[in-house]
XYZ file of C-alpha atoms in Angstrom:
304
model
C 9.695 28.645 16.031
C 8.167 25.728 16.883
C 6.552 24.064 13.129
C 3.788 21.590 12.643
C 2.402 20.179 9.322
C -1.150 20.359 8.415
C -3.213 17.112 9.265
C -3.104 14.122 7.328
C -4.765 10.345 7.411
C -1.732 8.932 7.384
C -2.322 6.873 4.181
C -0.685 7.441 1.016
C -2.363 7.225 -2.340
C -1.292 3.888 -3.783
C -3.255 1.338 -5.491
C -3.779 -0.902 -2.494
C -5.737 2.293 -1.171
C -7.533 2.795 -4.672
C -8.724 -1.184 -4.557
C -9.892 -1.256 -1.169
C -12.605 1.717 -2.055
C -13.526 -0.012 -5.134
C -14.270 -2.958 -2.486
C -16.135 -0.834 -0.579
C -18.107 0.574 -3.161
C -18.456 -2.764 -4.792
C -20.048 -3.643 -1.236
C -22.312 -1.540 -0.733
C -23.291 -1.965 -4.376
C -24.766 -5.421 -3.195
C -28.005 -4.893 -0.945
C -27.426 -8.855 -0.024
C -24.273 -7.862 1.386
C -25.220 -5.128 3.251
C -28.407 -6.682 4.149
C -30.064 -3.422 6.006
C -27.905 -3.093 8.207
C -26.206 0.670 9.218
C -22.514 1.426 9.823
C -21.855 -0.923 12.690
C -19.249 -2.949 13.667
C -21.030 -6.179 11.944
C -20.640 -4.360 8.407
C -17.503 -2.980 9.060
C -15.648 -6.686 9.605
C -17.613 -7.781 6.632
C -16.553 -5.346 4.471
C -12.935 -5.667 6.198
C -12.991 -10.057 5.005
C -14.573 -8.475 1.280
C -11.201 -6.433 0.959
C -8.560 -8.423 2.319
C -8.025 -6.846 5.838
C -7.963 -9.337 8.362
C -7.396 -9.345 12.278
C -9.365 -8.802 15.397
C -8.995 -5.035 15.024
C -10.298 -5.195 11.132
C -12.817 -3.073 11.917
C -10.899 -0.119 13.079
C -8.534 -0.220 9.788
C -12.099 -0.267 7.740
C -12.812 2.971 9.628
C -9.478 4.471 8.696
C -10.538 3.893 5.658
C -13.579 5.063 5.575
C -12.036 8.864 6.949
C -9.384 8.671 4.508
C -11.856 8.413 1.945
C -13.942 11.212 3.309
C -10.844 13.577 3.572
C -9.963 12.713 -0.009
C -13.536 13.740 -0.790
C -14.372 9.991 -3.134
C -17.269 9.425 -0.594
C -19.456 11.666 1.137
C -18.908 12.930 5.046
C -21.134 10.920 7.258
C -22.996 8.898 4.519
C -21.676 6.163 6.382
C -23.062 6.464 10.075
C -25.096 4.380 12.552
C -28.429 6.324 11.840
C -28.266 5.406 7.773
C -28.168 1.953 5.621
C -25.458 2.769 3.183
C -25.871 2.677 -0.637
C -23.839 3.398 -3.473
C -26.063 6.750 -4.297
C -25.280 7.748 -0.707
C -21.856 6.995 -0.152
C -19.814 7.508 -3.276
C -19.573 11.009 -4.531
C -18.966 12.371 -8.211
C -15.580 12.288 -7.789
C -15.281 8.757 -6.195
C -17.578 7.797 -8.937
C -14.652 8.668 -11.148
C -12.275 7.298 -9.373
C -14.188 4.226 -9.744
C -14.516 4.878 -13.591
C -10.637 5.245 -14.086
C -10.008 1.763 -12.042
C -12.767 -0.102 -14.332
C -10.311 1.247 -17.178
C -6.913 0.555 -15.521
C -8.227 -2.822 -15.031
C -9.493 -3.719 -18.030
C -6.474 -3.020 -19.731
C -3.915 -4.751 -17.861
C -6.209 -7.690 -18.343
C -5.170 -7.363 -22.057
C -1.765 -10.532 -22.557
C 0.058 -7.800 -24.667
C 1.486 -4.436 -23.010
C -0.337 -1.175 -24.567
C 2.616 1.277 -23.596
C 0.368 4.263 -25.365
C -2.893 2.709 -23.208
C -0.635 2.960 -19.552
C 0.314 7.014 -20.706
C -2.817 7.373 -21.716
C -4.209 6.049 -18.073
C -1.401 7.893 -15.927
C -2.876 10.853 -17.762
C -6.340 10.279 -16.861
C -5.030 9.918 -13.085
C -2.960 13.012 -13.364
C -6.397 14.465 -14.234
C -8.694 13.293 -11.869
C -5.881 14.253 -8.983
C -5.457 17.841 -10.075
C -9.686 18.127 -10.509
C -9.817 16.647 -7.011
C -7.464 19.308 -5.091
C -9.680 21.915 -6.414
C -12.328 20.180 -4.299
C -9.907 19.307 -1.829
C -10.350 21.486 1.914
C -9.563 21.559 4.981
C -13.490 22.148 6.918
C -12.937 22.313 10.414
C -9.333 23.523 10.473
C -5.967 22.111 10.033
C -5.063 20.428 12.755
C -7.547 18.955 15.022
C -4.768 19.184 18.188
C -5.291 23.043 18.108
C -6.584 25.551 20.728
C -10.548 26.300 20.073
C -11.396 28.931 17.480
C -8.278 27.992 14.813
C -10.672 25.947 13.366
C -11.963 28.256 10.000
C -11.466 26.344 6.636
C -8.697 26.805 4.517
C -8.200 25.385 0.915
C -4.645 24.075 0.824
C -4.167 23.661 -3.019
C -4.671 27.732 -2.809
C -2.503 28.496 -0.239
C 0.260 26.822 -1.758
C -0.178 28.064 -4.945
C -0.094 31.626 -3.547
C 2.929 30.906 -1.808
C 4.867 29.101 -4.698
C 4.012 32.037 -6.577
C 5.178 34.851 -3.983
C 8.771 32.851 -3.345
C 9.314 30.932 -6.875
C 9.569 27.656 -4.676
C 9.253 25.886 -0.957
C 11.592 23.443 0.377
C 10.804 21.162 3.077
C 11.530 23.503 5.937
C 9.669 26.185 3.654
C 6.999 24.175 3.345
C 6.610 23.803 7.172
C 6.270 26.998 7.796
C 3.817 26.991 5.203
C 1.641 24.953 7.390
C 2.429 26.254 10.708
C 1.255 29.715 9.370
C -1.248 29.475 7.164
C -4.460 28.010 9.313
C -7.067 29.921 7.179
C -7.363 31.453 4.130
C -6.872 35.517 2.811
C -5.371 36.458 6.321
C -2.507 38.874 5.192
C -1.410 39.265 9.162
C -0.758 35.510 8.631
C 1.113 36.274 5.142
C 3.337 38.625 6.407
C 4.158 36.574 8.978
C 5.054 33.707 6.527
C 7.100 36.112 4.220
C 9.179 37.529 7.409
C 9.692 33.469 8.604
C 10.890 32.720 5.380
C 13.010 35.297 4.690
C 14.811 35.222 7.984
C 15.104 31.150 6.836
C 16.805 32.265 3.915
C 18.818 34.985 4.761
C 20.481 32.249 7.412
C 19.338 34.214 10.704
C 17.329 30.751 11.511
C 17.413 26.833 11.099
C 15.464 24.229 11.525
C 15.732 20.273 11.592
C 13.169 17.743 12.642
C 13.617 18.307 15.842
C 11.686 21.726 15.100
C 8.378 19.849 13.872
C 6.348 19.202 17.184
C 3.216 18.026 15.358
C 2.018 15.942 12.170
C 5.867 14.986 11.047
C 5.079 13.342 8.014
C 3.414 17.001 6.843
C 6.257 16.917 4.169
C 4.984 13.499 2.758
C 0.766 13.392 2.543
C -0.154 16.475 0.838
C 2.700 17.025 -1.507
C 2.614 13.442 -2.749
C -1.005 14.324 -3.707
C 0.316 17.505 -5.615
C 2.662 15.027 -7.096
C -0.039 12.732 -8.445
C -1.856 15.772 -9.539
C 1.379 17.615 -11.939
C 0.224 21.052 -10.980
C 3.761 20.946 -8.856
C 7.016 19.251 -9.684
C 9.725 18.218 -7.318
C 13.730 18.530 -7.251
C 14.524 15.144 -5.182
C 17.689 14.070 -3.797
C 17.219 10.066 -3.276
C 13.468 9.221 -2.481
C 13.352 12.602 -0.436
C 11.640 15.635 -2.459
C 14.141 19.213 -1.874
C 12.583 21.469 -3.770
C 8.953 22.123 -4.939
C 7.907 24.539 -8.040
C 4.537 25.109 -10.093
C 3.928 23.544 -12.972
C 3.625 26.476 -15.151
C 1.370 24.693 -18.042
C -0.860 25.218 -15.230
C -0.560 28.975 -15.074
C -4.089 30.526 -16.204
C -5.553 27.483 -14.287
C -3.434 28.994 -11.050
C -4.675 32.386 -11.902
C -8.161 31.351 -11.384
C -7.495 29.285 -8.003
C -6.013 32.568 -6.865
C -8.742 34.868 -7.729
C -11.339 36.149 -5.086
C -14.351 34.889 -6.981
C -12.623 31.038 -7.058
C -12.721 31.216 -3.352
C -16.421 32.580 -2.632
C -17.560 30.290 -4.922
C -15.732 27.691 -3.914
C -17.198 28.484 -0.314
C -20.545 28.875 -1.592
C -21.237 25.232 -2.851
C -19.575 23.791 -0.150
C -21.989 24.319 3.143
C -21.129 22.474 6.682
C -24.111 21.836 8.857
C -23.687 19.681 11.578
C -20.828 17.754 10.394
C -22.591 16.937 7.025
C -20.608 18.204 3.837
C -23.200 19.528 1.110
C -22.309 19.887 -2.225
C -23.794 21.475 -5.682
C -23.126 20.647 -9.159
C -19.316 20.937 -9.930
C -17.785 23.883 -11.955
C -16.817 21.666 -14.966
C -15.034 25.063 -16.902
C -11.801 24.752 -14.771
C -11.375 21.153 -15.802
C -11.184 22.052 -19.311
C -7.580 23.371 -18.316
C -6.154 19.947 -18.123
C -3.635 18.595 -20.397
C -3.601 14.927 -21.667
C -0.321 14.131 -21.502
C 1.906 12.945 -18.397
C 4.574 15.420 -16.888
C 6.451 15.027 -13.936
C 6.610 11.063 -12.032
C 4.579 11.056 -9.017
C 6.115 11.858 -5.891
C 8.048 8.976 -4.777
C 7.367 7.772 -0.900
């Protein structure tokens, strides 16, 4: 079999990523700055100079940005467009406007001369926070991989699906995990389940191997999306080196899990999230899951 990882952006999570959208923000903040005009290629090289990027193709690498952003769901789909002058209101959404909250923080105290080791636990717990409470929000709209035949593009809520299959087989390892994502395009299909329990069981009883020659698309599947679960603590890692073996639920997490997996979770989830013509639409968050969230740090982020 032939395996492919879902789609990423190709960026990891890092704080050079989490200070270029507080540039952003901070830039369309300023209605000097933006100065009426829409999401051209004029704004886009100014915002590039505001946040360090430089080149002739600064631009482009501002709208990489930008769809990282949007996949990560800290600013709104299409709120930046040619038809709209952006604004803060607009642009950044709940979440990114915590994001933006935790960075204020995070800032402020390593501005402090003396090291507040109880202040930095207290922060990595904040981010451990926000990254589980954003992979509840976190979905795939039009399909997993945009490189697939028409009509495998249904939604599919990837937090979900790998809960349900960390809980089926106890844990994934890479080549686990890639079969994961070549399988499982939508969400609920048991056809598609059974599948993935008869691939990995033939992986495990030895009657098939794989290597990465086997992945034909998205390589770096095993990198994106688990070092967000990472970030997050709802899954730890087994690593050999910098490379992650072995991924298992965090079972602190358990009743939170049981919720994910429930059916009501999933048509609500559904619900509040409407797609019309590209534009994402969302209602008030469901602030009772996040009261599920520990304050203290577990596991270190993924490494990359």
């Amino acid at each position: 079999m032939d395996l492919k990882g879902w789609d990423y952006q190709g960026r990891n999570i890092d704080t050079k990523l989490l200070n270029q959208f507080k540039g952003l923000a901070d830039f369309i903040s300023n209605e000097k700055l933006v100065n009426n005009r829409t999401w051209g290629k004029e704004l886009q090289n100014d915002i590039a100079d505001a946040i360090g990027i430089s080149g002739e193709n600064r631009s482009g690498a501002v709208r990489t940005i930008k769809s990282v952003l949007e996949h990560l769901g800290f600013i709104n789909y299409n709120s930046l467009s040619e038809r709209k002058i952006p604004t803060f209101e607009s642009v950044i959404s709940p979440l990114g406007q915590d994001l933006l909250t935790l960075i204020s923080v995070e800032n402020d105290l390593n501005s402090l001369e003396e090291d507040d080791p109880k202040g930095q636990a207290e922060i990595k717990a904040l981010y451990q926070d926000f990254y589980a409470r954003s992979l509840l929000e976190f979905y795939f709209p039009f399909g997993v991989r945009k490189k697939e035949p028409a009509g495998k593009n249904k939604p599919l809520h990837p937090l979900r699906a790998t809960i349900k299959a960390l809980k089926k087989f106890g844990y994934l390892n890479k080549w686990e995990w890639y079969l994961l994502n070549t399988i499982i395009d939508e969400d609920d299909n048991l056809e598609k389940e059974t599948e993935l329990e008869n691939a990995i069981k033939d992986y495990r009883d030895g009657i098939v191997n794989y290597s990465m020659q086997s992945i034909k698309l998205n390589p770096k599947g095993h990198q994106y999306f688990p070092q967000y679960l990472g970030l997050s603590g709802l899954v730890s890692f087994k690593k050999k080196g910098r490379e992650w073996t072995r991924m298992e639920l965090n079972e602190e997490y358990n009743d939170l899990f049981d919720i994910v997996l429930s059916d009501s979770f999933i048509r609500d989830f559904y619900a509040k999230k409407q797609t019309i013509i590209g534009t994402q639409v969302e209602n008030e968050e469901d602030n009772d899951l996040f009261s599920f969230f520990e304050e203290d740090p577990m596991e270190e982020p993924l490494d990359e």
